[in-house]
Short mmCIF file of C-alpha atoms and ligand atoms in Angstrom, two decimals:
data_model
loop_
_atom_site.label_atom_id
_atom_site.label_comp_id
_atom_site.label_asym_id
_atom_site.label_seq_id
_atom_site.Cartn_x
_atom_site.Cartn_y
_atom_site.Cartn_z
CA UNK A 1 -23.32 -74.13 -41.30
CA UNK A 2 -23.54 -70.45 -40.40
CA UNK A 3 -23.03 -68.94 -36.96
CA UNK A 4 -26.76 -68.48 -36.34
CA UNK A 5 -27.56 -72.17 -37.01
CA UNK A 6 -24.62 -73.30 -34.91
CA UNK A 7 -25.74 -71.02 -32.08
CA UNK A 8 -29.24 -72.55 -32.21
CA UNK A 9 -27.83 -76.09 -32.03
CA UNK A 10 -25.54 -75.21 -29.13
CA UNK A 11 -28.42 -73.58 -27.23
CA UNK A 12 -30.73 -76.57 -27.68
CA UNK A 13 -27.98 -79.05 -26.68
CA UNK A 14 -27.13 -76.93 -23.63
CA UNK A 15 -30.80 -76.88 -22.56
CA UNK A 16 -31.16 -80.63 -23.19
CA UNK A 17 -28.00 -81.46 -21.20
CA UNK A 18 -28.85 -79.22 -18.24
CA UNK A 19 -32.60 -79.78 -18.02
CA UNK A 20 -33.00 -83.39 -19.12
CA UNK A 21 -29.71 -85.27 -18.65
CA UNK A 22 -28.11 -83.77 -15.53
CA UNK A 23 -31.17 -84.62 -13.38
CA UNK A 24 -30.77 -88.25 -14.53
CA UNK A 25 -27.03 -88.57 -13.83
CA UNK A 26 -27.46 -90.54 -10.60
CA UNK A 27 -29.98 -92.87 -12.23
CA UNK A 28 -27.65 -93.44 -15.18
CA UNK A 29 -24.84 -94.24 -12.75
CA UNK A 30 -27.00 -96.63 -10.70
CA UNK A 31 -28.63 -98.38 -13.69
CA UNK A 32 -25.46 -98.33 -15.85
CA UNK A 33 -27.70 -97.30 -18.71
CA UNK A 34 -28.87 -94.22 -20.60
CA UNK A 35 -32.70 -94.21 -20.54
CA UNK A 36 -34.41 -94.97 -23.85
CA UNK A 37 -36.18 -91.59 -24.01
CA UNK A 38 -32.80 -89.81 -23.85
CA UNK A 39 -31.44 -92.00 -26.65
CA UNK A 40 -34.48 -91.23 -28.79
CA UNK A 41 -34.18 -87.49 -28.15
CA UNK A 42 -30.52 -87.64 -29.22
CA UNK A 43 -31.67 -89.15 -32.51
CA UNK A 44 -34.30 -86.49 -33.15
CA UNK A 45 -31.78 -83.74 -32.30
CA UNK A 46 -29.43 -85.10 -34.96
CA UNK A 47 -26.69 -85.92 -32.46
CA UNK A 48 -25.92 -89.28 -34.08
CA UNK A 49 -24.77 -87.38 -37.17
CA UNK A 50 -23.28 -84.08 -36.04
CA UNK A 51 -19.95 -84.79 -37.80
CA UNK A 52 -21.43 -86.56 -40.83
CA UNK A 53 -21.84 -84.29 -43.90
CA UNK A 54 -25.31 -82.96 -44.73
CA UNK A 55 -25.34 -84.82 -48.06
CA UNK A 56 -25.45 -88.04 -46.02
CA UNK A 57 -28.14 -86.81 -43.63
CA UNK A 58 -25.89 -85.45 -40.89
CA UNK A 59 -25.38 -81.93 -39.52
CA UNK A 60 -21.91 -81.62 -41.05
CA UNK A 61 -20.11 -79.61 -38.39
CA UNK A 62 -16.54 -78.51 -39.05
CA UNK A 63 -13.96 -79.49 -36.44
CA UNK A 64 -14.04 -75.98 -34.96
CA UNK A 65 -17.83 -76.22 -34.65
CA UNK A 66 -17.68 -79.77 -33.30
CA UNK A 67 -15.37 -78.61 -30.53
CA UNK A 68 -18.01 -76.09 -29.40
CA UNK A 69 -20.63 -78.86 -29.36
CA UNK A 70 -18.35 -81.17 -27.38
CA UNK A 71 -17.85 -78.41 -24.77
CA UNK A 72 -21.63 -78.65 -24.17
CA UNK A 73 -21.83 -82.46 -24.25
CA UNK A 74 -18.88 -82.78 -21.85
CA UNK A 75 -20.82 -80.91 -19.16
CA UNK A 76 -22.67 -84.09 -18.14
CA UNK A 77 -21.93 -87.81 -17.84
CA UNK A 78 -19.60 -88.89 -20.68
CA UNK A 79 -21.93 -91.85 -21.24
CA UNK A 80 -24.27 -89.50 -23.12
CA UNK A 81 -21.68 -88.61 -25.74
CA UNK A 82 -20.50 -92.20 -25.95
CA UNK A 83 -23.91 -93.27 -27.29
CA UNK A 84 -23.36 -91.46 -30.58
CA UNK A 85 -19.62 -90.82 -30.32
CA UNK A 86 -18.58 -93.82 -32.39
CA UNK A 87 -21.09 -93.09 -35.20
CA UNK A 88 -19.72 -89.56 -35.62
CA UNK A 89 -16.17 -90.27 -34.67
CA UNK A 90 -13.81 -93.14 -35.08
CA UNK A 91 -16.29 -95.56 -36.72
CA UNK A 92 -18.19 -93.10 -38.95
CA UNK A 93 -14.97 -91.43 -40.02
CA UNK A 94 -13.56 -94.72 -41.27
CA UNK A 95 -16.27 -94.65 -43.95
CA UNK A 96 -16.06 -90.92 -44.58
CA UNK A 97 -12.32 -91.08 -44.92
CA UNK A 98 -11.78 -94.42 -46.58
CA UNK A 99 -15.14 -95.77 -47.80
CA UNK A 100 -16.28 -96.15 -51.41
CA UNK A 101 -19.13 -93.94 -52.65
CA UNK A 102 -21.51 -96.93 -52.38
CA UNK A 103 -20.41 -97.67 -48.82
CA UNK A 104 -20.88 -94.05 -47.78
CA UNK A 105 -24.31 -93.82 -49.40
CA UNK A 106 -25.43 -97.09 -47.93
CA UNK A 107 -24.19 -96.62 -44.34
CA UNK A 108 -23.69 -92.96 -43.44
CA UNK A 109 -27.39 -91.89 -43.57
CA UNK A 110 -28.25 -94.77 -41.24
CA UNK A 111 -25.42 -93.83 -38.88
CA UNK A 112 -26.51 -90.16 -38.94
CA UNK A 113 -30.12 -91.00 -38.06
CA UNK A 114 -29.13 -93.40 -35.29
CA UNK A 115 -30.90 -96.28 -37.02
CA UNK A 116 -27.57 -98.08 -36.90
CA UNK A 117 -24.84 -97.99 -34.23
CA UNK A 118 -21.27 -98.56 -35.41
CA UNK A 119 -18.21 -99.55 -33.37
CA UNK A 120 -14.52 -99.12 -34.13
CA UNK A 121 -12.69 -102.39 -33.52
CA UNK A 122 -8.93 -101.81 -33.61
CA UNK A 123 -7.53 -102.74 -30.15
CA UNK A 124 -6.68 -106.37 -29.37
CA UNK A 125 -5.54 -108.15 -26.20
CA UNK A 126 -1.89 -107.79 -27.31
CA UNK A 127 -2.16 -104.74 -29.56
CA UNK A 128 -3.21 -101.50 -27.82
CA UNK A 129 -0.78 -98.58 -27.99
CA UNK A 130 0.87 -100.29 -30.93
CA UNK A 131 -2.07 -101.33 -33.13
CA UNK A 132 0.27 -102.08 -36.01
CA UNK A 133 1.02 -105.36 -34.22
CA UNK A 134 -2.59 -106.56 -34.47
CA UNK A 135 -3.05 -110.22 -35.36
CA UNK A 136 -6.70 -110.49 -36.43
CA UNK A 137 -6.44 -111.80 -39.95
CA UNK A 138 -8.62 -111.61 -43.04
CA UNK A 139 -8.10 -114.23 -45.73
CA UNK A 140 -9.60 -114.03 -49.21
CA UNK A 141 -11.79 -117.01 -50.13
CA UNK A 142 -13.49 -116.68 -53.53
CA UNK A 143 -15.78 -113.64 -53.43
CA UNK A 144 -15.54 -113.40 -49.62
CA UNK A 145 -13.13 -112.44 -46.87
CA UNK A 146 -12.89 -114.66 -43.78
CA UNK A 147 -11.91 -112.92 -40.51
CA UNK A 148 -10.53 -114.51 -37.34
CA UNK A 149 -9.28 -112.81 -34.18
CA UNK A 150 -10.29 -110.95 -31.01
CA UNK A 151 -10.86 -107.26 -30.28
CA UNK A 152 -10.72 -105.75 -26.80
CA UNK A 153 -12.58 -102.93 -24.93
CA UNK A 154 -14.75 -102.02 -27.93
CA UNK A 155 -17.00 -99.05 -27.14
CA UNK A 156 -20.69 -99.62 -27.94
CA UNK A 157 -20.03 -103.25 -28.94
CA UNK A 158 -23.00 -104.48 -26.87
CA UNK A 159 -25.24 -102.06 -28.85
CA UNK A 160 -23.54 -102.21 -32.23
CA UNK A 161 -25.19 -103.21 -35.49
CA UNK A 162 -21.93 -103.05 -37.40
CA UNK A 163 -18.21 -103.13 -36.59
CA UNK A 164 -15.35 -101.47 -38.45
CA UNK A 165 -12.87 -104.29 -37.96
CA UNK A 166 -9.15 -103.79 -38.62
CA UNK A 167 -7.51 -107.00 -39.82
CA UNK A 168 -4.24 -108.08 -41.37
CA UNK A 169 -4.68 -108.79 -45.08
CA UNK A 170 -1.02 -108.98 -46.05
CA UNK A 171 1.10 -110.88 -43.52
CA UNK A 172 4.24 -110.30 -45.60
CA UNK A 173 4.01 -106.49 -45.58
CA UNK A 174 5.58 -104.23 -42.93
CA UNK A 175 3.35 -104.29 -39.80
CA UNK A 176 1.62 -100.94 -40.44
CA UNK A 177 1.11 -101.59 -44.14
CA UNK A 178 -0.70 -104.91 -44.46
CA UNK A 179 -3.87 -103.93 -42.55
CA UNK A 180 -7.37 -103.38 -44.01
CA UNK A 181 -10.75 -102.40 -42.60
CA UNK A 182 -13.95 -104.43 -42.98
CA UNK A 183 -17.61 -103.68 -42.37
CA UNK A 184 -18.75 -106.62 -40.27
CA UNK A 185 -22.46 -106.85 -39.34
CA UNK A 186 -23.01 -107.73 -35.67
CA UNK A 187 -25.21 -110.68 -36.63
CA UNK A 188 -22.62 -112.27 -38.95
CA UNK A 189 -22.23 -115.98 -38.08
CA UNK A 190 -19.03 -116.50 -36.04
CA UNK A 191 -19.09 -113.04 -34.40
CA UNK A 192 -19.67 -113.20 -30.64
CA UNK A 193 -19.52 -110.73 -27.75
CA UNK A 194 -18.02 -111.26 -24.32
CA UNK A 195 -19.93 -110.00 -21.24
CA UNK A 196 -19.86 -106.24 -20.67
CA UNK A 197 -16.67 -104.91 -19.04
CA UNK A 198 -16.85 -103.71 -15.42
CA UNK A 199 -15.21 -100.31 -15.68
CA UNK A 200 -13.91 -97.86 -13.06
CA UNK A 201 -16.26 -95.14 -14.29
CA UNK A 202 -18.26 -93.84 -17.25
CA UNK A 203 -21.15 -96.09 -16.25
CA UNK A 204 -23.84 -96.13 -18.91
CA UNK A 205 -21.15 -96.34 -21.63
CA UNK A 206 -20.57 -99.96 -22.55
CA UNK A 207 -17.55 -101.85 -23.81
CA UNK A 208 -16.77 -105.53 -24.31
CA UNK A 209 -14.51 -107.90 -26.21
CA UNK A 210 -15.53 -109.00 -29.70
CA UNK A 211 -14.53 -112.42 -31.03
CA UNK A 212 -14.40 -113.31 -34.69
CA UNK A 213 -14.28 -116.99 -35.52
CA UNK A 214 -14.06 -117.44 -39.29
CA UNK A 215 -16.54 -114.64 -39.92
CA UNK A 216 -17.35 -114.47 -43.63
CA UNK A 217 -18.13 -111.12 -45.29
CA UNK A 218 -18.52 -110.36 -49.02
CA UNK A 219 -15.72 -108.56 -50.87
CA UNK A 220 -17.79 -105.35 -51.03
CA UNK A 221 -17.43 -105.08 -47.23
CA UNK A 222 -13.74 -104.24 -47.60
CA UNK A 223 -13.72 -100.51 -46.72
CA UNK A 224 -12.57 -98.56 -49.77
CA UNK A 225 -12.90 -101.64 -52.04
CA UNK A 226 -9.68 -102.78 -53.71
CA UNK A 227 -8.30 -99.24 -53.29
CA UNK A 228 -8.64 -99.69 -49.53
CA UNK A 229 -6.68 -102.94 -49.46
CA UNK A 230 -3.78 -102.71 -46.98
CA UNK A 231 -4.61 -99.05 -46.21
CA UNK A 232 -6.45 -99.63 -42.94
CA UNK A 233 -3.70 -98.46 -40.61
CA UNK A 234 -3.40 -95.06 -42.26
CA UNK A 235 -7.20 -94.68 -42.17
CA UNK A 236 -7.25 -95.56 -38.46
CA UNK A 237 -4.56 -92.99 -37.63
CA UNK A 238 -6.41 -90.21 -39.50
CA UNK A 239 -9.69 -91.06 -37.73
CA UNK A 240 -7.98 -91.10 -34.36
CA UNK A 241 -6.56 -87.59 -34.92
CA UNK A 242 -10.10 -86.26 -35.42
CA UNK A 243 -11.28 -88.23 -32.37
CA UNK A 244 -8.50 -86.78 -30.22
CA UNK A 245 -9.67 -83.21 -30.81
CA UNK A 246 -13.18 -84.27 -29.93
CA UNK A 247 -12.01 -85.91 -26.68
CA UNK A 248 -9.97 -82.80 -25.82
CA UNK A 249 -13.11 -80.66 -26.13
CA UNK A 250 -15.15 -83.10 -24.04
CA UNK A 251 -12.52 -82.79 -21.30
CA UNK A 252 -12.95 -79.01 -21.43
CA UNK A 253 -16.72 -79.44 -21.01
CA UNK A 254 -16.19 -81.71 -18.02
CA UNK A 255 -13.64 -79.28 -16.53
CA UNK A 256 -16.20 -76.48 -16.81
CA UNK A 257 -18.72 -78.59 -14.88
CA UNK A 258 -16.11 -79.41 -12.23
CA UNK A 259 -15.21 -75.73 -11.86
CA UNK A 260 -18.90 -74.86 -11.46
CA UNK A 261 -19.31 -77.62 -8.85
CA UNK A 262 -16.26 -76.53 -6.84
CA UNK A 263 -17.24 -72.85 -6.96
CA UNK A 264 -20.80 -73.64 -5.83
CA UNK A 265 -19.56 -75.78 -2.95
CA UNK A 266 -16.93 -73.24 -1.84
CA UNK A 267 -19.60 -70.54 -1.74
CA UNK A 268 -21.93 -72.65 0.43
CA UNK A 269 -19.71 -74.58 2.81
CA UNK A 270 -18.72 -72.92 6.09
CA UNK A 271 -15.87 -73.91 8.39
CA UNK A 272 -14.38 -72.00 11.32
CA UNK A 273 -17.09 -69.37 11.03
CA UNK A 274 -16.29 -68.52 7.40
CA UNK A 275 -17.25 -69.71 3.96
CA UNK A 276 -14.41 -71.90 2.73
CA UNK A 277 -14.34 -69.58 -0.34
CA UNK A 278 -12.79 -66.98 1.98
CA UNK A 279 -9.73 -69.14 2.61
CA UNK A 280 -6.89 -68.27 0.26
CA UNK A 281 -5.70 -71.87 0.04
CA UNK A 282 -9.14 -72.80 -1.37
CA UNK A 283 -8.96 -69.76 -3.67
CA UNK A 284 -5.63 -71.09 -4.95
CA UNK A 285 -7.22 -74.44 -5.87
CA UNK A 286 -10.10 -72.69 -7.66
CA UNK A 287 -7.75 -70.30 -9.48
CA UNK A 288 -5.57 -73.17 -10.69
CA UNK A 289 -8.67 -75.00 -11.96
CA UNK A 290 -9.98 -71.96 -13.83
CA UNK A 291 -6.56 -71.30 -15.36
CA UNK A 292 -6.32 -74.93 -16.49
CA UNK A 293 -9.82 -74.71 -17.97
CA UNK A 294 -9.10 -71.51 -19.91
CA UNK A 295 -5.84 -72.94 -21.28
CA UNK A 296 -7.54 -76.19 -22.36
CA UNK A 297 -10.39 -74.35 -24.07
CA UNK A 298 -8.04 -72.07 -25.99
CA UNK A 299 -5.86 -75.00 -27.08
CA UNK A 300 -8.81 -77.14 -28.23
CA UNK A 301 -10.19 -74.21 -30.25
CA UNK A 302 -6.93 -73.27 -31.93
CA UNK A 303 -6.01 -76.89 -32.73
CA UNK A 304 -9.46 -77.37 -34.31
CA UNK A 305 -9.00 -74.29 -36.53
CA UNK A 306 -5.61 -75.62 -37.73
CA UNK A 307 -7.18 -79.05 -38.34
CA UNK A 308 -9.94 -77.53 -40.50
CA UNK A 309 -7.38 -75.45 -42.40
CA UNK A 310 -5.36 -78.59 -43.11
CA UNK A 311 -2.25 -77.08 -41.55
CA UNK A 312 -1.94 -79.48 -38.59
CA UNK A 313 -3.63 -82.87 -38.41
CA UNK A 314 -1.09 -84.53 -36.12
CA UNK A 315 0.76 -82.51 -33.50
CA UNK A 316 -2.16 -80.16 -32.73
CA UNK A 317 -4.74 -82.89 -32.01
CA UNK A 318 -2.24 -84.77 -29.85
CA UNK A 319 -1.24 -81.67 -27.85
CA UNK A 320 -4.94 -80.90 -27.28
CA UNK A 321 -5.80 -84.47 -26.23
CA UNK A 322 -2.71 -84.74 -24.03
CA UNK A 323 -3.12 -81.40 -22.28
CA UNK A 324 -6.91 -81.44 -21.88
CA UNK A 325 -7.14 -85.04 -20.60
CA UNK A 326 -4.40 -84.40 -18.03
CA UNK A 327 -5.95 -81.00 -17.25
CA UNK A 328 -9.41 -82.41 -16.43
CA UNK A 329 -7.76 -84.97 -14.14
CA UNK A 330 -6.15 -82.12 -12.16
CA UNK A 331 -9.40 -80.14 -12.06
CA UNK A 332 -11.34 -83.22 -10.87
CA UNK A 333 -8.77 -83.86 -8.17
CA UNK A 334 -9.06 -80.28 -6.89
CA UNK A 335 -12.87 -80.48 -7.00
CA UNK A 336 -12.78 -83.56 -4.76
CA UNK A 337 -10.33 -81.81 -2.41
CA UNK A 338 -12.51 -78.71 -2.10
CA UNK A 339 -15.48 -80.94 -1.20
CA UNK A 340 -13.52 -82.52 1.66
CA UNK A 341 -15.07 -85.78 2.92
CA UNK A 342 -18.17 -85.19 0.82
CA UNK A 343 -15.97 -85.40 -2.29
CA UNK A 344 -15.20 -89.03 -1.45
CA UNK A 345 -18.85 -90.05 -1.29
CA UNK A 346 -20.51 -91.92 -4.10
CA UNK A 347 -23.62 -89.75 -4.46
CA UNK A 348 -21.62 -86.55 -4.99
CA UNK A 349 -21.11 -85.51 -8.63
CA UNK A 350 -17.41 -84.64 -8.35
CA UNK A 351 -16.60 -88.15 -7.08
CA UNK A 352 -18.24 -89.62 -10.18
CA UNK A 353 -16.47 -87.20 -12.55
CA UNK A 354 -13.15 -87.97 -10.84
CA UNK A 355 -13.55 -91.61 -11.90
CA UNK A 356 -15.06 -90.76 -15.30
CA UNK A 357 -12.20 -88.38 -16.17
CA UNK A 358 -9.53 -91.05 -15.68
CA UNK A 359 -10.36 -92.78 -18.95
CA UNK A 360 -9.54 -89.75 -21.09
CA UNK A 361 -5.80 -90.21 -20.42
CA UNK A 362 -5.99 -93.80 -21.62
CA UNK A 363 -8.20 -94.36 -24.66
CA UNK A 364 -7.74 -93.02 -28.19
CA UNK A 365 -4.02 -93.08 -27.40
CA UNK A 366 -2.57 -92.84 -23.88
CA UNK A 367 -0.81 -89.68 -22.72
CA UNK A 368 2.52 -91.39 -23.39
CA UNK A 369 1.51 -92.10 -26.98
CA UNK A 370 0.47 -88.44 -27.43
CA UNK A 371 3.91 -87.43 -26.13
CA UNK A 372 5.53 -89.75 -28.67
CA UNK A 373 3.43 -88.32 -31.54
CA UNK A 374 4.13 -84.71 -30.52
CA UNK A 375 7.87 -85.30 -30.13
CA UNK A 376 8.17 -87.19 -33.42
CA UNK A 377 6.14 -84.46 -35.13
CA UNK A 378 8.62 -81.76 -34.19
CA UNK A 379 11.86 -83.75 -34.04
CA UNK A 380 11.27 -85.63 -37.32
CA UNK A 381 13.73 -88.38 -38.24
CA UNK A 382 16.04 -87.37 -35.38
CA UNK A 383 13.46 -88.82 -32.94
CA UNK A 384 14.06 -92.28 -34.41
CA UNK A 385 17.72 -92.21 -33.48
C1 FAD B 1 -13.29 -97.80 -21.76
C2 FAD B 1 -12.43 -98.04 -22.97
C3 FAD B 1 -12.99 -97.88 -24.23
C4 FAD B 1 -12.23 -98.19 -25.37
N1 FAD B 1 -12.83 -98.12 -26.62
C5 FAD B 1 -12.14 -98.58 -27.70
C6 FAD B 1 -12.79 -98.71 -28.97
O1 FAD B 1 -13.95 -98.35 -29.14
N2 FAD B 1 -12.09 -99.24 -30.01
C7 FAD B 1 -10.80 -99.63 -29.88
O2 FAD B 1 -10.24 -100.12 -30.86
N3 FAD B 1 -10.15 -99.51 -28.69
C8 FAD B 1 -10.80 -99.02 -27.60
N4 FAD B 1 -10.16 -98.92 -26.37
C9 FAD B 1 -8.77 -99.35 -26.26
C10 FAD B 1 -7.80 -98.21 -25.93
O3 FAD B 1 -7.61 -97.39 -27.05
C11 FAD B 1 -6.51 -98.86 -25.41
O4 FAD B 1 -6.82 -99.41 -24.13
C12 FAD B 1 -5.36 -97.87 -25.30
O5 FAD B 1 -4.94 -97.47 -26.59
C13 FAD B 1 -4.16 -98.47 -24.55
O6 FAD B 1 -3.84 -99.74 -24.99
P1 FAD B 1 -3.62 -100.93 -23.92
O7 FAD B 1 -4.82 -100.92 -23.03
O8 FAD B 1 -3.34 -102.17 -24.65
O9 FAD B 1 -2.39 -100.49 -23.05
P2 FAD B 1 -0.84 -100.71 -23.44
O10 FAD B 1 -0.62 -100.31 -24.86
O11 FAD B 1 -0.44 -102.09 -23.05
O12 FAD B 1 -0.11 -99.66 -22.50
C14 FAD B 1 0.33 -99.94 -21.19
C15 FAD B 1 1.21 -98.79 -20.74
O13 FAD B 1 2.40 -98.73 -21.56
C16 FAD B 1 2.53 -97.42 -22.12
N5 FAD B 1 3.15 -97.53 -23.45
C17 FAD B 1 2.80 -98.39 -24.45
N6 FAD B 1 3.55 -98.16 -25.54
C18 FAD B 1 4.39 -97.16 -25.23
C19 FAD B 1 5.40 -96.44 -25.94
N7 FAD B 1 5.70 -96.70 -27.22
N8 FAD B 1 6.06 -95.44 -25.29
C20 FAD B 1 5.76 -95.12 -24.00
N9 FAD B 1 4.81 -95.75 -23.28
C21 FAD B 1 4.13 -96.73 -23.90
C22 FAD B 1 1.11 -96.88 -22.17
O14 FAD B 1 1.08 -95.46 -22.23
C23 FAD B 1 0.53 -97.43 -20.88
O15 FAD B 1 0.91 -96.59 -19.82
C24 FAD B 1 -10.88 -98.59 -25.24
C25 FAD B 1 -10.32 -98.70 -23.96
C26 FAD B 1 -11.08 -98.45 -22.83
C27 FAD B 1 -10.45 -98.62 -21.48
#
């Protein structure tokens, strides 16, 4: 995609976010739901397929371009991006990265159009930061695979038509080696959903547990076919690296919004006969937020360029996710502080973003896991002792 086309997409997404979605933020928070007309507009704008190649009906953005789009999407409630985040990101990439040609042709156009919503089901009650210890198992039975286990906190599960389920296919292999990925339709007999999780923030984005009780899928639902057998863990790690850059850029978008909110408030609020913007201690908070924002934006951009060039698919994405998710937490905290008591009130945007931002340090690998990846990436074998 050339610069002109990308510019047009970014302009239309910016207009959509600011004119259509931001006015609905309070309603989305109160209803815990993105209105249907917003979902439909996302489909017509191609947002369900921004990272899916054009040959499969998507927009086919590079990572560097996707980062620019995520800056725009991050400017409003993260629930918006969550709607189509799994189709483009961790779930869609499982097929792009590891699927057979038939699987890609059959599923990716439907993911790109939004006809189908896909979820990425890796985490389990006892396997989060260390997914290699997952215990969901898939056993071959004739022409089928039979899956049993439970998945936890699965984004979009209440909406999903299909799950990318990671299951152990070879119990004798080393933990990270005997795992495969399966396409499991949501209506498969034996698959059931728990009630929606009650989260701290990001209302309008839904998660829940997914239970698989002897769910039978045909052999062609093994992602990658026979070539994909026992390769699920590696596929998951590659998809997560892409997702981490995306999350980093979303954090930058949210930080921009929080800077704009704190600047606006500081320019309007008066205390002691002066605008609070005139107080140097407030200026210090604003300056630290802007500096954090600039650093996060530069890091997300440069890590995306290295990812596209194939020169860094590990350390760069983790540094970006680690820094930007921690950074937006600091910026949100300062935004609340600058708002004083108003910043603690439910109807004020910065209070909502303060809660929403907290998740970014936890999912798609906690900050501690990013530290481990970064350190191992540079220390090599020495990090293992
Ligand atoms: C809202 C939400 C949406 C999610 N969506 C999805 C989804 O769509 N699909 C999916 O598969 N998963 C999803 N997850 C799961 C998410 O990725 C995990 O919650 C996350 O990876 C952490 O795992 P855990 O919750 O089991 O915490 P734990 O792994 O139990 O971690 C607990 C603490 O121990 C620390 N810790 C763990 N291991 C180490 C280590 N080796 N070194 C240092 N510290 C360590 C952690 O950093 C953390 O502080 C979602 C989670 C949430 C909350």
